[in-house]
CSV table of C-alpha atoms in Angstrom, one decimal:
chain,number,residue,atom,x,y,z
A,1032,UNK,CA,107.3,153.3,93.8
A,1033,UNK,CA,106.7,153.9,97.7
A,1034,UNK,CA,102.9,155.0,98.4
A,1035,UNK,CA,102.7,155.9,94.8
A,1036,UNK,CA,99.5,155.5,92.8
A,1037,UNK,CA,99.7,155.2,89.3
A,1038,UNK,CA,96.5,155.8,87.3
A,1039,UNK,CA,96.3,154.4,83.7
A,1040,UNK,CA,93.9,153.0,81.4
A,1041,UNK,CA,91.0,152.2,83.8
A,1042,UNK,CA,92.9,150.8,86.6
A,1043,UNK,CA,94.8,152.0,89.5
A,1044,UNK,CA,98.2,150.4,91.0
A,1045,UNK,CA,98.6,150.7,94.6
A,1046,UNK,CA,101.8,149.5,96.5
A,1047,UNK,CA,100.4,147.7,99.5
A,1048,UNK,CA,103.1,145.8,100.7
A,1049,UNK,CA,103.7,146.0,104.6
A,1050,UNK,CA,107.2,146.8,104.4
A,1051,UNK,CA,109.2,149.6,102.6
A,1052,UNK,CA,112.1,148.8,100.2
A,1053,UNK,CA,114.5,149.5,103.2
A,1054,UNK,CA,112.6,147.0,105.6
A,1055,UNK,CA,110.8,149.4,107.8
A,1056,UNK,CA,107.1,148.7,108.5
A,1057,UNK,CA,104.5,150.9,106.8
A,1058,UNK,CA,101.5,152.6,108.4
A,1059,UNK,CA,98.5,151.5,106.7
A,1060,UNK,CA,96.8,154.1,104.5
A,1061,UNK,CA,93.2,155.0,105.6
A,1062,UNK,CA,91.7,153.5,102.6
A,1063,UNK,CA,93.5,150.1,103.0
A,1064,UNK,CA,91.8,149.5,106.3
A,1065,UNK,CA,88.4,149.2,104.5
A,1066,UNK,CA,87.5,146.5,102.1
A,1067,UNK,CA,87.4,147.8,98.6
A,1068,UNK,CA,84.0,148.1,97.2
A,1069,UNK,CA,83.1,149.4,93.6
A,1070,UNK,CA,82.1,153.0,93.6
A,1071,UNK,CA,78.4,153.4,93.4
A,1072,UNK,CA,76.2,156.4,92.4
A,1073,UNK,CA,74.8,158.4,95.1
A,1074,UNK,CA,71.3,157.0,94.3
A,1075,UNK,CA,72.7,153.4,94.8
A,1076,UNK,CA,74.6,154.3,98.0
A,1077,UNK,CA,71.2,155.4,99.5
A,1078,UNK,CA,69.5,152.2,98.7
A,1079,UNK,CA,72.4,149.8,100.0
A,1080,UNK,CA,71.6,150.3,103.8
A,1081,UNK,CA,68.0,149.3,103.2
A,1082,UNK,CA,68.9,146.2,101.2
A,1083,UNK,CA,71.1,145.3,103.9
A,1084,UNK,CA,68.5,145.6,106.6
A,1085,UNK,CA,66.3,143.4,104.5
A,1086,UNK,CA,68.9,140.7,104.2
A,1087,UNK,CA,69.5,140.7,107.9
A,1088,UNK,CA,65.6,140.5,108.5
A,1089,UNK,CA,65.3,137.6,106.1
A,1090,UNK,CA,68.2,135.6,107.4
A,1091,UNK,CA,66.8,132.4,109.1
A,1092,UNK,CA,67.8,132.5,113.0
A,1093,UNK,CA,68.5,128.7,112.7
A,1094,UNK,CA,71.7,129.3,110.8
A,1095,UNK,CA,73.2,131.1,113.9
A,1096,UNK,CA,72.6,128.1,116.0
A,1097,UNK,CA,74.1,125.3,113.8
A,1098,UNK,CA,76.8,123.2,115.3
A,1099,UNK,CA,80.2,124.1,114.3
A,1100,UNK,CA,81.8,121.7,111.5
A,1101,UNK,CA,84.5,119.3,112.7
A,1102,UNK,CA,88.1,119.9,112.2
A,1103,UNK,CA,89.3,119.0,108.8
A,1104,UNK,CA,92.2,116.5,109.1
A,1105,UNK,CA,93.1,113.1,107.7
A,1106,UNK,CA,90.7,111.2,109.9
A,1107,UNK,CA,87.6,113.4,109.1
A,1108,UNK,CA,88.5,112.9,105.5
A,1109,UNK,CA,88.7,109.2,105.7
A,1110,UNK,CA,85.5,109.1,107.8
A,1111,UNK,CA,83.6,111.1,105.0
A,1112,UNK,CA,85.0,108.9,102.3
A,1113,UNK,CA,83.8,105.9,104.6
A,1114,UNK,CA,80.3,107.4,104.8
A,1115,UNK,CA,80.2,108.0,101.0
A,1116,UNK,CA,81.1,104.2,100.3
A,1117,UNK,CA,78.4,103.1,102.9
A,1118,UNK,CA,75.9,105.3,101.2
A,1119,UNK,CA,76.8,103.8,97.8
A,1120,UNK,CA,76.6,100.2,99.3
A,1121,UNK,CA,73.0,101.0,100.4
A,1122,UNK,CA,74.0,100.7,104.2
A,1123,UNK,CA,72.8,104.3,105.1
A,1124,UNK,CA,69.9,106.4,103.6
A,1125,UNK,CA,70.7,109.1,101.1
A,1126,UNK,CA,70.2,112.4,103.1
A,1127,UNK,CA,68.8,114.3,100.1
A,1128,UNK,CA,66.2,111.5,99.4
A,1129,UNK,CA,66.0,109.3,102.7
A,1130,UNK,CA,66.1,106.3,100.4
A,1131,UNK,CA,68.8,103.5,100.6
A,1132,UNK,CA,69.9,102.9,96.9
A,1133,UNK,CA,72.9,100.7,95.8
A,1134,UNK,CA,75.4,101.9,93.4
A,1135,UNK,CA,78.1,99.2,93.6
A,1136,UNK,CA,80.2,100.8,91.0
A,1137,UNK,CA,80.6,104.1,93.0
A,1138,UNK,CA,81.1,101.9,96.1
A,1139,UNK,CA,84.1,100.1,94.6
A,1140,UNK,CA,85.4,103.4,93.4
A,1141,UNK,CA,85.3,104.9,97.0
A,1142,UNK,CA,86.9,101.7,98.2
A,1143,UNK,CA,89.6,101.9,95.9
A,1144,UNK,CA,90.2,105.6,96.6
A,1145,UNK,CA,90.7,104.8,100.3
A,1146,UNK,CA,93.1,102.0,99.3
A,1147,UNK,CA,95.0,104.5,97.2
A,1148,UNK,CA,95.3,106.8,100.0
A,1149,UNK,CA,96.5,104.1,102.2
A,1150,UNK,CA,99.3,103.2,99.7
A,1151,UNK,CA,100.4,106.8,99.0
A,1152,UNK,CA,100.4,107.8,102.6
A,1153,UNK,CA,102.1,104.7,104.0
A,1154,UNK,CA,104.9,105.8,106.4
A,1155,UNK,CA,103.5,109.5,106.8
A,1156,UNK,CA,100.5,108.6,109.0
A,1157,UNK,CA,100.3,108.3,112.8
A,1158,UNK,CA,99.6,104.7,114.1
A,1159,UNK,CA,95.9,105.8,114.9
A,1160,UNK,CA,95.4,106.9,111.3
A,1161,UNK,CA,97.0,103.9,110.0
A,1162,UNK,CA,94.7,101.6,112.0
A,1163,UNK,CA,91.7,103.6,111.1
A,1164,UNK,CA,92.4,103.2,107.4
A,1165,UNK,CA,93.2,99.7,107.8
A,1166,UNK,CA,90.0,99.0,109.8
A,1167,UNK,CA,87.6,101.1,107.4
A,1168,UNK,CA,89.0,99.2,104.3
A,1169,UNK,CA,88.5,95.9,106.0
A,1170,UNK,CA,85.0,96.6,106.8
A,1171,UNK,CA,84.1,98.2,103.6
A,1172,UNK,CA,85.6,95.4,101.5
A,1173,UNK,CA,83.6,92.8,103.7
A,1174,UNK,CA,80.5,94.7,103.2
A,1175,UNK,CA,81.2,95.1,99.3
A,1176,UNK,CA,81.8,91.5,98.9
A,1177,UNK,CA,78.4,90.6,100.8
A,1178,UNK,CA,76.7,93.1,98.4
A,1179,UNK,CA,78.1,91.4,95.3
């Protein structure tokens, strides 16, 4: 089936594997270098560039200037859960409304989630990560008890 195209009932099967059955590297076909797009009529094809120009013109320039998101790792995940728990404890304002609202049930659930992660990851964390989880749990539990 090397480089064969089989046309059937409305679909096409293309062999896009990088290597042949003998283990030799294939040269990419010209159509594989371009991303696949559904075929459009000639009238639609003429309007696409105009639409793309409009989209580029409407894009706000501030999107390009946003700071990059932090690296996703265990510590940033725990910090995210910590912020969520603080939000539910009413310690920080809700970014959407700007109001500080308490929801102790959700705060307890988030604290329990962090505790479960501490238990399930025991022995698999670096000492810094273990200390981070331990200190965050201690702080959140104290704040929760104060609120109740």
